Amino acid sequence: KAGVTQTPRYLIKTRGQQVTLSCSPISGHRSVSWYQQTPGQGLQFLFEYFSETQRNKGNFPGRFSGRQFSNSRSEMNVSTLELGDSALYLCASSAGQEAGANVLTFGAGSRLTVL
Amino acid sequence: AQKITQTQPGMFVQEKEAVTLDCTYDTSDPSYGLFWYKQPSSGEMIFLIYQGSYDQQNATEGRYSLNFQKARKSANLVISASQLGDSAMYFCAMRESNTGGGNKLTFGTGTQLKVEL
């Protein structure tokens, strides 16, 4: 069974540019969550999508956005990049509608460097 | 207040020994779940173990067990018979039910474990 696939794995952008990251969840999983990991702030929740609807949102500026497609694949977009956006962006997928004991399976992450 | 507190930034353990990684949490939600994840240097988060707030017994998964003390709000991870491959960052995380039924996890700051020969 294929795991969670994130692309690209590494990317370098300059300030002011925008970036789109992609996440393909485990087959059959309908929930996709995104997290940002930085040395200073640790792991922070960005947002979650379930059946193409945003179900939860973290405390990030509007420059961070996401969407989910009918095949459950998800993208997140960061516009007007800032140096502080340099981070490892992790995507996680989960099977069920109700949280319960649902385990989040993470991808390997997309490492973004903003110059 | 921090929702998840991991007070050990780094830990060393000898191969084949057991080690306990500490985690305390803070929530007023009666229904919550606690997770431990391992993050090797490659970056991928690997699920280790889960404990629900209503679970009567401590969770176990192979060499991993969770010492759940609800009244003290602690959920310590115990790794038995440590192996060199256990060297990684370990994160404790909590999911509260009052977040709209979703999958929002709150993570601690992590503990870097180093297993030595």
Coordinates of C-alpha atoms in Angstrom, one line a residue:
Chain A
K1 CA 0.0 0.0 0.0
A2 CA 1.6 3.3 -1.1
G3 CA 2.2 5.8 1.6
V4 CA 1.6 9.6 1.6
T5 CA 3.5 11.2 -1.3
Q6 CA 4.6 14.8 -1.1
T7 CA 6.1 16.7 -4.0
P8 CA 8.4 18.4 -4.5
R9 CA 10.7 17.1 -1.8
Y10 CA 13.0 20.1 -1.9
L11 CA 12.6 23.6 -3.4
I12 CA 14.2 27.0 -3.2
K13 CA 12.3 30.2 -3.8
T14 CA 13.0 33.9 -3.4
R15 CA 11.1 36.4 -1.3
G16 CA 7.9 37.5 -2.9
Q17 CA 7.4 34.4 -5.0
Q18 CA 4.7 31.9 -4.4
V19 CA 4.9 28.2 -4.0
T20 CA 2.5 25.2 -4.4
L21 CA 3.1 21.9 -2.6
S22 CA 1.3 18.7 -3.4
C23 CA 0.2 15.8 -1.3
S24 CA -1.3 12.5 -2.4
P25 CA -2.8 10.7 0.5
I26 CA -3.0 7.0 1.1
S27 CA -5.6 5.4 -1.1
G28 CA -9.1 5.6 0.5
H29 CA -8.1 8.3 3.0
R30 CA -10.3 11.4 2.8
S31 CA -8.6 13.6 5.4
V32 CA -5.5 15.5 4.6
S33 CA -3.8 17.8 7.1
W34 CA -0.8 20.1 6.7
Y35 CA 1.8 21.1 9.2
Q36 CA 4.7 23.5 9.2
Q37 CA 7.9 22.5 11.1
T38 CA 10.6 25.1 11.9
P39 CA 13.4 25.0 14.4
G40 CA 12.0 28.0 16.2
Q41 CA 8.2 27.3 16.3
G42 CA 8.3 23.5 16.1
L43 CA 5.4 21.7 14.5
Q44 CA 2.4 23.8 13.8
F45 CA -1.0 22.9 12.3
L46 CA -1.9 24.7 9.1
F47 CA -5.2 23.3 8.0
E48 CA -7.1 20.1 7.4
Y49 CA -9.3 19.1 4.5
F50 CA -11.9 16.4 4.5
S51 CA -14.0 15.5 1.4
E52 CA -12.9 18.8 -0.3
T53 CA -13.9 21.0 2.6
Q54 CA -11.7 22.7 5.0
R55 CA -12.5 21.3 8.4
N56 CA -9.9 23.0 10.6
K57 CA -7.6 25.9 10.3
G58 CA -4.5 26.9 12.3
N59 CA -3.3 30.4 13.1
F60 CA -1.5 31.3 10.0
P61 CA -1.9 34.4 7.8
G62 CA -4.1 34.3 4.7
R63 CA -1.0 33.9 2.5
F64 CA -1.3 30.2 3.4
S65 CA -4.1 28.5 1.6
G66 CA -5.0 25.0 0.6
R67 CA -7.5 22.9 -1.3
Q68 CA -8.5 19.3 -1.8
F69 CA -9.6 17.7 -5.0
S70 CA -12.2 15.1 -5.5
N71 CA -9.6 12.3 -5.5
S72 CA -8.5 13.5 -2.1
R73 CA -5.2 14.9 -3.3
S74 CA -4.4 18.2 -1.7
E75 CA -2.3 21.2 -2.5
M76 CA -1.2 24.1 -0.3
N77 CA -0.1 27.4 -1.6
V78 CA 2.0 30.1 0.0
S79 CA 2.0 33.5 -1.7
T80 CA 4.3 36.4 -1.2
L81 CA 7.0 34.2 0.4
E82 CA 8.9 35.5 3.4
L83 CA 12.2 34.3 4.8
G84 CA 10.3 33.0 7.8
D85 CA 8.4 30.6 5.6
S86 CA 11.5 28.4 5.2
A87 CA 10.4 25.2 6.8
L88 CA 9.6 21.5 6.4
Y89 CA 6.0 21.2 5.3
L90 CA 4.4 17.9 6.3
C91 CA 1.3 16.4 5.0
A92 CA -0.7 13.7 6.8
S93 CA -3.6 11.6 5.8
S94 CA -6.2 9.8 7.8
A95 CA -9.0 7.5 7.0
G96 CA -12.1 8.2 8.9
Q97 CA -14.6 11.0 9.3
E98 CA -14.6 10.7 13.1
A99 CA -11.2 11.4 14.7
G100 CA -11.3 8.8 17.4
A101 CA -8.3 6.6 17.2
N102 CA -7.6 7.5 13.6
V103 CA -3.9 7.6 13.1
L104 CA -2.4 10.3 11.0
T105 CA 0.1 8.9 8.5
F106 CA 2.7 11.5 7.4
G107 CA 4.6 12.0 4.2
A108 CA 8.3 12.7 4.0
G109 CA 7.7 16.4 3.7
S110 CA 8.6 19.2 1.4
R111 CA 11.5 21.3 2.5
L112 CA 11.1 24.9 1.4
T113 CA 14.0 27.3 1.5
V114 CA 13.2 31.0 0.9
L115 CA 16.2 33.2 -0.1
Chain B
A1 CA -0.1 27.4 28.9
Q2 CA 1.6 24.8 26.8
K3 CA -0.8 22.1 25.8
I4 CA 2.0 19.5 25.4
T5 CA 5.2 19.7 27.4
Q6 CA 8.3 17.6 26.7
T7 CA 10.9 18.6 29.2
Q8 CA 13.8 16.5 27.9
P9 CA 15.4 18.2 24.9
G10 CA 17.9 15.3 24.6
M11 CA 18.3 11.8 26.1
F12 CA 21.1 9.2 25.8
V13 CA 20.5 5.5 26.4
Q14 CA 22.7 2.5 25.9
E15 CA 21.7 -0.2 23.4
K16 CA 19.4 -2.8 24.9
E17 CA 18.4 -0.6 27.8
A18 CA 14.9 0.8 28.3
V19 CA 14.3 4.5 28.2
T20 CA 11.3 6.7 29.2
L21 CA 10.5 9.9 27.3
D22 CA 8.3 12.3 29.3
C23 CA 5.2 14.0 28.1
T24 CA 2.7 16.1 30.0
Y25 CA -0.4 17.6 28.6
D26 CA -3.0 20.2 29.4
T27 CA -6.6 20.0 28.3
S28 CA -10.1 20.6 29.7
D29 CA -11.6 18.4 27.0
P30 CA -12.8 15.1 28.5
S31 CA -12.3 13.3 25.2
Y32 CA -8.8 13.4 23.7
G33 CA -6.2 11.2 22.1
L34 CA -2.5 11.1 22.7
F35 CA 0.1 10.1 20.1
W36 CA 3.8 9.5 19.9
Y37 CA 5.7 10.0 16.7
K38 CA 9.3 9.3 15.8
Q39 CA 11.1 11.6 13.3
P40 CA 14.4 10.3 12.0
S41 CA 16.8 12.7 10.3
S42 CA 15.1 12.0 7.0
G43 CA 12.1 14.1 8.2
E44 CA 9.2 11.7 7.9
M45 CA 7.0 11.4 11.0
I46 CA 6.5 7.7 11.9
F47 CA 3.5 6.8 14.1
L48 CA 4.4 4.8 17.2
I49 CA 1.5 4.5 19.6
Y50 CA -1.9 5.9 20.5
Q51 CA -3.8 6.3 23.8
G52 CA -7.4 7.4 24.1
S53 CA -8.5 9.3 27.1
Y54 CA -11.1 6.7 27.9
D55 CA -8.8 3.7 27.4
Q56 CA -8.6 1.8 30.6
Q57 CA -5.3 0.1 29.8
N58 CA -2.0 1.5 28.8
A59 CA -1.3 1.1 25.1
T60 CA 1.5 -1.1 23.9
E61 CA 2.9 -1.7 20.4
G62 CA 5.8 -4.0 20.3
R63 CA 8.8 -2.4 22.1
Y64 CA 6.8 0.7 22.7
S65 CA 4.4 1.3 25.6
L66 CA 2.7 4.3 26.9
N67 CA 2.6 5.0 30.6
F68 CA -0.7 6.9 30.8
Q69 CA -1.5 8.6 34.1
K70 CA -4.7 10.5 33.5
A71 CA -4.9 12.3 36.9
R72 CA -1.3 13.6 36.5
K73 CA -2.0 14.4 32.8
S74 CA 1.1 12.5 31.7
A75 CA 1.7 10.1 28.8
N76 CA 5.2 8.9 28.9
L77 CA 6.7 6.7 26.2
V78 CA 8.7 3.7 27.2
I79 CA 11.0 2.1 24.7
S80 CA 12.3 -1.2 25.8
A81 CA 15.5 -2.9 24.5
S82 CA 16.7 0.2 22.7
Q83 CA 18.3 -0.3 19.3
L84 CA 20.7 2.0 17.4
G85 CA 17.8 2.6 14.9
D86 CA 15.8 4.2 17.6
S87 CA 18.0 7.3 17.5
A88 CA 15.6 10.0 16.4
M89 CA 13.5 12.9 17.5
Y90 CA 10.4 11.8 19.4
F91 CA 7.2 13.9 19.5
C92 CA 4.2 13.7 21.8
A93 CA 1.0 15.0 20.3
M94 CA -2.6 15.5 21.4
R95 CA -5.8 15.6 19.5
E96 CA -8.8 17.2 21.3
S97 CA -12.4 16.4 20.3
N98 CA -13.4 20.0 20.7
T99 CA -11.7 20.9 17.4
G100 CA -14.7 20.1 15.2
G101 CA -14.1 16.4 15.0
G102 CA -11.1 16.8 12.9
N103 CA -7.5 15.8 12.9
K104 CA -5.7 18.8 14.4
L105 CA -2.7 17.6 16.4
T106 CA -0.9 19.8 18.9
F107 CA 2.7 18.7 19.2
G108 CA 5.3 19.1 21.9
T109 CA 8.8 20.4 21.2
G110 CA 10.3 16.9 21.0
T111 CA 13.0 14.9 22.6
Q112 CA 16.2 13.9 20.7
L113 CA 17.1 10.4 21.6
K114 CA 20.5 9.0 21.0
V115 CA 21.2 5.3 21.4
E116 CA 24.8 4.4 22.1
L117 CA 26.7 1.2 21.9

